[in-house]
Amino acid sequence: MGHKTSSPIEKFSSRLAFVMAAVGAAVGLGNVWKFPYMAGENGGAAFVMVYLLGLVVISAPIFVAEVVIGRRGAASPPEALSKQAVEHGRSRHWRIPGLFGLVAALLVMSFYSVVAGWTLDYMVSGASGQFTNLDAAGAESQFATLQASVPRLLFWQGGFILMSLAIVALGVRAGIERAVTIMTPALGLLLIALVVYALIEGAMAEAVTYLFAPDFSKLTPKMVMAALGQAFFTLSVGIGGVMMFGAYLPNNTSIFQASLLVIAADTAVALLAGLAIFPIVFANGLDPSGGPGLLFVTLPIAFAGMPFGGLLGTLFFFFLLLAALTSAISLYEPTAAWFSERGMGRMTGTLVAGIASWLLGLLTVFSFNIWADFHPLAFIPGFEDKTFFTLITTGIDTLVLPIGALLIAWFAGRVLSRQAVLDELGVKDGPLFKLWLFAIRRVTPVVVLALLVVNLV
Ligand code: PHE
């Protein structure tokens, strides 16, 4: 897109390019960092089951809905929504949820950039030979040392944001298409290598039981909401990011097929990450519910114990960094596109988004050190121990993304005409379409509303 304005919007060159870019947006820290520690904090397999079910039944249909809305609208999410609402005789205020989506994306980026900063730091540690002779205690203290250093955290977070901004400023084709075709397979291969290591050196049987043999006593409304939230987060749905990709998708590409590929790749990476991390957790007596540091205290132990570990570790954190970058792009792109449509310039939009997310990110940085004991909502029962970081991540997962998903489902299922959606999907009014429409019109509203109500009261 370069410095051009938005109309006519520039498309991806092929379906593969779209799929790769969407895979890039979906696969990221959500799969490798967040999924395992969330599963660990929520008791393992029961969480994983709900996550997988939510992915298929709710999150995947929303993903398709976002692509439909985005491609039909061929604009930034607020524009795409208001344009099509007006076309269907509804209010142009549908742009408001789109605008909230832009803000929500920056909120996601606030903690995303900090964790991506940890990844950068670990890439450099790996390269400087720190993944040798590391036991569990050593790995834990390595992570604790990083968290204690505000300047180091700020440096890497800022570095990551600058890299993301540079890529967004370069534009869709130049920036995105190239990296992902190498990144995703490489990340997958390194994860497979880690799983093989875990099979030999880790407690694989224990990990498999932990991840796949559900203890249904762990099923609470809060846990179900967290698992569904993770199913939204991992596919990047609920805040319009996927709409933006839809806008760049060529018109003759099958949305169902492309979506299926993205979802399959995303799920594979998350499950591989789980299978790589938990055997190391159990073999080293670490705590599965150890929280957001889980990835960063387990994998260095594995790298320290394997041949060429320093090199493989560095490569791993490098590819994870790329995966985070391609997701970050999708968090900035809607704001950049929206500014560009208003004639305020892509560059300005990118810059505003970067600065806002950097400032908001300070809340996350401080949550791990100087504000580790500061619990801003402690006066509300149930929030006594929540730092800014926990409030932001759980707020995104259990409030922002579900409400966003609800509105998108409403829009695709009840604002857009059936014919408009059929035309966009390029399918007949057959069983697959009916199933999708049922998911969008009935399942999503009922389940998400019920969970919101149960969790809020
Ligand atoms: N899906 C991305 C990941 O798993 C994160 C993301 C969420 C990106 C929401 C964009 C929007 O890492």
Coordinates of C-alpha atoms and ligand atoms in Angstrom, one line a residue:
M1 CA 0.0 0.0 0.0
G2 CA 2.9 2.3 0.5
H3 CA 1.8 5.9 0.8
K4 CA -1.2 5.5 -1.5
T5 CA -4.6 6.2 -0.2
S6 CA -7.1 3.4 0.1
S7 CA -9.3 3.4 -2.9
P8 CA -9.3 1.1 -4.8
I9 CA -7.8 -1.0 -2.1
E10 CA -4.7 -3.0 -3.0
K11 CA -5.3 -6.7 -3.0
F12 CA -3.0 -9.6 -2.1
S13 CA -1.5 -11.1 -5.2
S14 CA -2.9 -14.6 -4.7
R15 CA -4.8 -16.8 -2.4
L16 CA -1.6 -18.2 -1.0
A17 CA -0.4 -14.7 -0.1
F18 CA -3.7 -14.1 1.7
V19 CA -3.6 -17.4 3.6
M20 CA 0.0 -16.8 4.5
A21 CA -0.6 -13.2 5.7
A22 CA -3.7 -14.4 7.7
V23 CA -1.7 -17.2 9.2
G24 CA 0.9 -14.6 10.1
A25 CA -1.7 -12.6 11.9
A26 CA -3.2 -15.5 13.7
V27 CA 0.0 -17.4 14.6
G28 CA 1.9 -15.5 17.2
L29 CA 2.5 -15.1 20.9
G30 CA -1.1 -16.2 21.4
N31 CA -0.2 -19.7 20.3
V32 CA 3.2 -20.2 21.7
W33 CA 3.3 -18.0 24.8
K34 CA -0.4 -17.4 25.9
F35 CA -2.1 -20.7 25.1
P36 CA 0.3 -22.9 27.2
Y37 CA 0.3 -20.6 30.3
M38 CA -3.5 -20.1 30.1
A39 CA -4.0 -23.8 29.9
G40 CA -1.7 -24.2 32.8
E41 CA -3.4 -21.6 34.9
N42 CA -6.8 -23.1 34.2
G43 CA -6.1 -26.8 35.0
G44 CA -5.0 -28.2 31.6
A45 CA -7.2 -30.5 29.6
A46 CA -10.6 -29.2 30.5
F47 CA -9.5 -25.8 29.3
V48 CA -8.0 -27.3 26.1
M49 CA -11.2 -29.1 25.3
V50 CA -13.4 -26.0 25.7
Y51 CA -10.8 -24.0 23.7
L52 CA -10.9 -26.5 20.8
L53 CA -14.7 -26.6 20.9
G54 CA -15.0 -22.8 21.1
L55 CA -12.6 -22.6 18.2
V56 CA -14.7 -24.8 15.9
V57 CA -18.2 -23.8 16.9
I58 CA -17.8 -20.0 17.6
S59 CA -14.4 -18.5 16.8
A60 CA -14.0 -20.1 13.3
P61 CA -17.5 -18.9 12.1
I62 CA -16.7 -15.4 13.4
F63 CA -13.4 -15.5 11.5
V64 CA -15.3 -16.3 8.3
A65 CA -17.8 -13.5 9.1
E66 CA -15.0 -11.0 9.5
V67 CA -13.5 -12.0 6.1
V68 CA -16.9 -11.6 4.5
I69 CA -17.5 -8.2 6.1
G70 CA -14.0 -7.0 5.2
R71 CA -14.0 -8.1 1.6
R72 CA -17.4 -6.7 0.9
G73 CA -16.5 -3.5 2.6
A74 CA -13.1 -3.2 1.1
A75 CA -12.0 -0.6 3.7
S76 CA -10.9 -0.2 7.3
P77 CA -13.2 -1.9 9.8
P78 CA -15.2 1.2 10.8
E79 CA -15.7 2.2 7.2
A80 CA -16.5 -1.3 6.1
L81 CA -19.2 -1.6 8.8
S82 CA -20.8 1.7 8.3
K83 CA -20.8 1.5 4.5
Q84 CA -22.6 -1.8 4.4
A85 CA -24.9 -0.9 7.2
V86 CA -26.1 2.1 5.3
E87 CA -26.4 0.0 2.1
H88 CA -28.7 -2.4 4.0
G89 CA -30.8 0.5 5.4
R90 CA -29.2 0.5 8.8
S91 CA -27.5 3.1 10.9
R92 CA -24.0 4.4 9.9
H93 CA -23.2 4.3 13.6
W94 CA -22.2 0.7 13.0
R95 CA -18.8 2.3 12.6
I96 CA -18.7 2.8 16.3
P97 CA -17.9 -0.9 17.1
G98 CA -15.3 -0.6 14.4
L99 CA -13.7 2.3 16.1
F100 CA -13.7 0.5 19.4
G101 CA -11.9 -2.3 17.6
L102 CA -9.1 0.0 16.6
V103 CA -8.7 1.1 20.2
A104 CA -8.9 -2.5 21.4
A105 CA -6.2 -3.5 19.0
L106 CA -3.9 -0.9 20.6
L107 CA -4.7 -2.3 24.0
V108 CA -3.8 -5.8 22.8
M109 CA -0.6 -4.4 21.3
S110 CA 0.3 -2.8 24.6
F111 CA 1.0 -6.1 26.3
Y112 CA 1.9 -7.9 23.1
S113 CA 4.8 -5.6 22.5
V114 CA 6.1 -6.2 26.0
V115 CA 6.1 -10.0 25.6
A116 CA 7.5 -9.7 22.2
G117 CA 10.3 -7.6 23.9
W118 CA 11.0 -10.6 26.2
T119 CA 11.3 -12.7 23.0
L120 CA 13.9 -10.2 21.6
D121 CA 15.8 -10.3 24.8
Y122 CA 15.8 -14.1 24.8
M123 CA 17.0 -14.2 21.2
V124 CA 20.0 -12.1 22.2
S125 CA 20.6 -14.2 25.4
G126 CA 20.5 -17.3 23.3
A127 CA 23.0 -15.9 20.8
S128 CA 25.3 -14.8 23.6
G129 CA 25.5 -18.3 25.0
Q130 CA 23.2 -18.1 28.0
F131 CA 21.3 -21.3 27.2
T132 CA 24.0 -23.5 28.5
N133 CA 24.1 -25.3 31.9
L134 CA 20.7 -24.0 32.7
D135 CA 18.6 -25.8 35.2
A136 CA 15.1 -24.9 36.4
A137 CA 16.3 -22.6 39.1
G138 CA 18.7 -20.9 36.6
A139 CA 16.0 -20.4 34.0
E140 CA 13.6 -19.0 36.6
S141 CA 16.2 -16.5 37.9
Q142 CA 17.1 -15.5 34.3
F143 CA 13.4 -14.6 33.7
A144 CA 13.2 -12.9 37.1
T145 CA 16.3 -10.8 36.3
L146 CA 14.7 -9.6 33.1
Q147 CA 11.5 -8.7 34.8
A148 CA 13.3 -6.7 37.4
S149 CA 15.0 -4.5 34.9
V150 CA 12.6 -1.7 33.7
P151 CA 15.2 -0.2 31.3
R152 CA 15.8 -3.5 29.6
L153 CA 12.1 -4.2 29.3
L154 CA 11.4 -0.7 27.9
F155 CA 14.3 -1.0 25.5
W156 CA 13.1 -4.2 23.9
Q157 CA 9.4 -3.2 23.9
G158 CA 10.3 0.0 22.2
G159 CA 12.5 -1.9 19.7
F160 CA 9.7 -4.2 18.9
I161 CA 7.2 -1.4 18.3
L162 CA 9.6 0.4 16.0
M163 CA 10.1 -2.7 13.9
S164 CA 6.3 -3.2 13.6
L165 CA 5.8 0.4 12.6
A166 CA 8.5 0.2 10.0
I167 CA 6.8 -2.8 8.4
V168 CA 3.3 -1.2 8.5
A169 CA 4.7 1.9 6.9
L170 CA 6.2 -0.2 4.1
G171 CA 2.8 -1.6 3.3
V172 CA 1.0 -4.9 2.7
R173 CA 2.8 -6.6 -0.1
A174 CA 6.4 -5.5 0.7
G175 CA 6.0 -6.1 4.4
I176 CA 3.9 -9.1 5.0
E177 CA 4.0 -11.6 2.2
R178 CA 7.7 -12.3 2.3
A179 CA 8.2 -13.2 5.9
V180 CA 5.4 -15.5 6.6
T181 CA 6.1 -18.2 4.0
I182 CA 9.4 -18.9 5.8
M183 CA 8.4 -18.1 9.3
T184 CA 5.5 -20.4 9.9
P185 CA 7.1 -23.6 8.6
A186 CA 10.3 -22.7 10.4
L187 CA 8.5 -22.1 13.7
G188 CA 6.6 -25.4 13.2
L189 CA 9.8 -27.3 12.6
L190 CA 11.5 -25.9 15.6
L191 CA 8.5 -26.7 17.8
I192 CA 8.6 -30.3 16.4
A193 CA 12.3 -30.5 17.4
L194 CA 11.3 -29.3 20.9
V195 CA 8.5 -31.9 21.0
V196 CA 11.1 -34.6 20.0
Y197 CA 13.4 -33.4 22.8
A198 CA 10.5 -33.4 25.2
L199 CA 9.7 -37.0 24.2
I200 CA 13.2 -38.1 25.0
E201 CA 14.1 -36.0 28.0
G202 CA 10.7 -34.7 29.3
A203 CA 7.7 -36.1 31.1
M204 CA 5.7 -36.6 27.9
A205 CA 3.1 -39.1 29.2
E206 CA 2.3 -36.8 32.1
A207 CA 2.0 -33.8 29.8
V208 CA -0.3 -35.6 27.4
T209 CA -2.6 -36.6 30.3
Y210 CA -2.5 -33.1 31.6
L211 CA -3.4 -31.6 28.3
F212 CA -5.8 -34.1 26.9
A213 CA -7.5 -36.1 29.7
P214 CA -10.0 -33.6 31.1
D215 CA -10.9 -33.2 34.7
F216 CA -14.4 -31.9 34.4
S217 CA -14.4 -30.6 37.9
K218 CA -12.3 -27.8 36.5
L219 CA -15.2 -26.6 34.4
T220 CA -16.3 -23.3 35.8
P221 CA -18.0 -20.4 34.0
K222 CA -14.8 -18.3 34.5
M223 CA -12.7 -21.0 33.0
V224 CA -15.1 -21.5 30.0
M225 CA -15.0 -17.8 29.3
A226 CA -11.2 -17.7 29.5
A227 CA -11.0 -20.7 27.1
L228 CA -13.4 -19.1 24.7
G229 CA -11.5 -15.8 25.0
Q230 CA -8.3 -17.6 24.1
A231 CA -10.1 -19.2 21.0
F232 CA -11.0 -15.6 19.9
F233 CA -7.6 -14.2 20.7
T234 CA -5.7 -16.9 18.8
L235 CA -7.6 -16.3 15.6
S236 CA -7.4 -12.6 16.1
V237 CA -11.2 -12.2 15.8
G238 CA -13.4 -9.8 17.6
I239 CA -11.7 -6.5 16.9
G240 CA -11.8 -6.2 13.1
G241 CA -8.2 -7.3 12.3
V242 CA -9.4 -10.1 10.2
M243 CA -11.8 -7.7 8.4
M244 CA -8.8 -5.8 7.4
F245 CA -7.3 -8.9 5.8
G246 CA -10.6 -9.7 4.2
A247 CA -10.4 -6.3 2.5
Y248 CA -7.2 -7.3 0.8
L249 CA -8.4 -10.7 -0.3
P250 CA -9.0 -11.2 -4.0
N251 CA -12.6 -11.6 -4.9
N252 CA -12.4 -15.0 -6.6
T253 CA -10.9 -16.7 -3.5
S254 CA -12.9 -19.2 -1.5
I255 CA -13.3 -17.8 2.0
F256 CA -14.3 -21.1 3.6
Q257 CA -11.2 -22.8 2.2
A258 CA -8.8 -20.0 3.1
S259 CA -10.2 -19.8 6.6
L260 CA -9.9 -23.5 7.1
L261 CA -6.2 -23.4 6.2
V262 CA -5.6 -20.6 8.6
I263 CA -7.4 -22.2 11.5
A264 CA -5.7 -25.6 11.0
A265 CA -2.2 -24.0 11.0
D266 CA -3.0 -21.9 14.0
T267 CA -4.3 -24.8 16.1
A268 CA -1.4 -27.0 15.1
V269 CA 1.1 -24.4 16.4
A270 CA -0.7 -24.0 19.7
L271 CA -0.9 -27.7 20.3
L272 CA 2.7 -28.2 19.4
A273 CA 3.7 -25.5 21.8
G274 CA 1.7 -27.2 24.6
L275 CA 3.4 -30.5 23.8
A276 CA 6.8 -28.9 23.8
I277 CA 6.4 -27.0 27.1
F278 CA 4.5 -29.2 29.5
P279 CA 6.9 -32.3 29.4
I280 CA 9.6 -29.9 30.5
V281 CA 7.4 -28.4 33.2
F282 CA 6.8 -31.8 34.7
A283 CA 10.2 -33.2 34.3
N284 CA 11.7 -30.2 36.1
G285 CA 9.2 -29.9 38.9
L286 CA 8.0 -26.5 37.6
D287 CA 4.5 -25.2 38.3
P288 CA 2.2 -25.6 35.3
S289 CA 0.2 -22.6 36.7
G290 CA 3.3 -20.5 36.9
G291 CA 1.8 -17.8 34.8
P292 CA 3.0 -15.7 31.9
G293 CA 6.7 -16.6 32.3
L294 CA 6.0 -20.3 31.6
L295 CA 7.4 -20.3 28.0
F296 CA 10.4 -18.4 29.1
V297 CA 11.4 -20.6 32.0
T298 CA 10.8 -23.9 30.2
L299 CA 12.3 -23.7 26.8
P300 CA 15.7 -22.4 27.8
I301 CA 16.1 -25.6 29.9
A302 CA 15.4 -27.6 26.8
F303 CA 17.8 -25.6 24.7
A304 CA 20.5 -25.9 27.3
G305 CA 20.1 -29.7 27.3
M306 CA 20.2 -30.3 23.5
P307 CA 23.0 -30.3 20.9
F308 CA 23.3 -27.0 19.2
G309 CA 20.9 -25.6 21.8
G310 CA 22.3 -22.1 21.8
L311 CA 21.8 -21.9 18.0
L312 CA 18.4 -23.6 18.0
G313 CA 17.2 -21.4 20.9
T314 CA 18.3 -18.2 19.1
L315 CA 16.6 -19.4 16.0
F316 CA 13.4 -20.3 17.9
F317 CA 13.1 -16.9 19.5
F318 CA 13.9 -15.3 16.2
F319 CA 11.1 -17.0 14.4
L320 CA 8.8 -16.4 17.4
L321 CA 9.7 -12.7 17.0
L322 CA 8.7 -12.8 13.3
A323 CA 5.5 -14.5 14.3
A324 CA 4.8 -11.7 16.8
L325 CA 5.7 -9.1 14.2
T326 CA 3.3 -10.4 11.6
S327 CA 0.6 -10.3 14.3
A328 CA 1.6 -6.9 15.4
I329 CA 1.2 -5.7 11.8
S330 CA -2.4 -6.8 11.9
L331 CA -3.0 -4.9 15.1
Y332 CA -1.7 -1.6 13.6
E333 CA -3.0 -2.0 10.0
P334 CA -6.6 -1.1 10.7
T335 CA -5.6 2.2 12.4
A336 CA -3.2 3.0 9.6
A337 CA -5.9 2.3 7.0
W338 CA -8.5 4.3 8.8
F339 CA -6.2 7.4 9.1
S340 CA -5.4 7.0 5.4
E341 CA -9.1 7.0 4.4
R342 CA -9.6 10.2 6.4
G343 CA -6.8 11.9 4.4
M344 CA -4.7 12.1 7.6
G345 CA -2.0 9.9 6.1
R346 CA -1.0 6.3 6.7
M347 CA 2.2 7.4 8.4
T348 CA 0.4 9.5 10.9
G349 CA -2.0 6.7 11.7
T350 CA 0.9 4.3 12.2
L351 CA 2.7 6.7 14.4
V352 CA -0.3 7.5 16.6
A353 CA -1.0 3.8 17.0
G354 CA 2.7 3.1 17.9
I355 CA 2.9 5.9 20.5
A356 CA -0.5 4.9 22.1
S357 CA 0.4 1.3 22.4
W358 CA 3.9 2.1 23.7
L359 CA 2.4 4.3 26.4
L360 CA -0.3 1.8 27.3
G361 CA 2.4 -0.8 27.4
L362 CA 4.1 0.8 30.3
L363 CA 1.2 -0.5 32.4
T364 CA 2.3 -4.1 31.5
V365 CA 6.0 -3.3 32.0
F366 CA 5.4 -2.0 35.5
S367 CA 3.1 -4.9 36.4
F368 CA 6.1 -7.2 36.6
N369 CA 8.3 -5.0 38.8
I370 CA 7.5 -1.7 40.5
W371 CA 3.7 -2.2 40.3
A372 CA 3.8 -6.0 40.9
D373 CA 1.9 -5.5 44.1
F374 CA -0.4 -2.7 42.9
H375 CA -3.9 -4.0 42.3
P376 CA -5.9 -1.2 40.8
L377 CA -9.3 -2.8 41.1
A378 CA -8.7 -4.5 44.5
F379 CA -11.9 -2.9 45.9
I380 CA -14.0 -5.2 43.6
P381 CA -14.3 -8.8 44.9
G382 CA -12.4 -11.2 42.7
F383 CA -10.0 -8.5 41.6
E384 CA -7.9 -8.4 44.7
D385 CA -4.8 -9.8 43.2
K386 CA -5.0 -8.5 39.6
T387 CA -2.2 -6.3 38.2
F388 CA -2.7 -4.0 35.3
F389 CA -1.3 -6.7 33.0
T390 CA -3.8 -9.3 34.3
L391 CA -6.6 -6.8 34.1
I392 CA -5.8 -5.9 30.5
T393 CA -5.3 -9.5 29.2
T394 CA -8.4 -10.9 31.0
G395 CA -10.4 -7.8 30.0
I396 CA -9.5 -8.4 26.3
D397 CA -10.2 -12.1 26.5
T398 CA -13.4 -12.1 28.5
L399 CA -15.0 -8.8 27.7
V400 CA -13.7 -7.1 24.6
L401 CA -13.3 -10.0 22.2
P402 CA -16.6 -11.7 23.2
I403 CA -18.6 -8.5 22.8
G404 CA -16.8 -7.8 19.5
A405 CA -17.6 -11.3 18.3
L406 CA -21.2 -10.8 19.3
L407 CA -21.5 -7.6 17.2
I408 CA -19.7 -9.2 14.2
A409 CA -22.0 -12.2 14.4
W410 CA -25.0 -9.9 14.6
F411 CA -23.8 -7.9 11.6
A412 CA -23.0 -10.8 9.4
G413 CA -26.1 -12.8 10.4
R414 CA -28.7 -10.1 10.7
V415 CA -27.6 -6.9 9.0
L416 CA -26.2 -8.2 5.8
S417 CA -28.7 -9.9 3.6
R418 CA -28.5 -13.6 3.1
Q419 CA -27.9 -13.1 -0.6
A420 CA -25.1 -10.6 0.0
V421 CA -23.3 -13.1 2.2
L422 CA -23.9 -16.0 -0.2
D423 CA -22.5 -13.9 -3.1
E424 CA -19.5 -12.9 -1.1
L425 CA -18.8 -16.5 0.1
G426 CA -19.4 -17.7 -3.4
V427 CA -21.3 -20.8 -2.2
K428 CA -24.7 -22.2 -2.7
D429 CA -27.4 -22.0 0.1
G430 CA -26.4 -25.6 1.1
P431 CA -25.7 -27.4 4.3
L432 CA -22.3 -25.8 4.9
F433 CA -23.7 -22.3 4.6
K434 CA -26.7 -23.2 6.8
L435 CA -24.5 -24.6 9.4
W436 CA -22.3 -21.4 9.4
L437 CA -25.4 -19.2 9.5
F438 CA -26.8 -21.2 12.4
A439 CA -23.5 -20.8 14.3
I440 CA -23.5 -17.0 13.7
R441 CA -27.2 -16.4 14.3
R442 CA -27.9 -18.7 17.2
V443 CA -24.9 -20.4 18.8
T444 CA -22.7 -17.4 19.2
P445 CA -25.3 -15.0 20.7
V446 CA -26.7 -17.6 23.0
V447 CA -23.4 -18.9 24.3
V448 CA -21.5 -15.6 24.5
L449 CA -24.4 -13.7 26.1
A450 CA -25.0 -16.5 28.6
L451 CA -21.3 -16.6 29.5
L452 CA -21.1 -12.8 29.8
V453 CA -24.1 -12.7 32.1
V454 CA -23.0 -15.6 34.3
N455 CA -19.5 -14.2 34.7
L456 CA -20.6 -10.6 35.4
V457 CA -23.3 -11.4 38.0
Ligands
PHE1 N1 -3.8 -14.0 17.2 C1 -2.6 -13.3 17.6 C2 -1.8 -14.4 18.3 O1 -2.2 -15.4 18.6 C3 -2.9 -12.2 18.5 C4 -3.8 -11.2 17.9 C5 -5.0 -11.0 18.6 C6 -3.6 -10.5 16.8 C7 -6.0 -10.1 18.1 C8 -4.5 -9.6 16.3 C9 -5.7 -9.4 16.9 O2 -0.7 -14.1 18.7

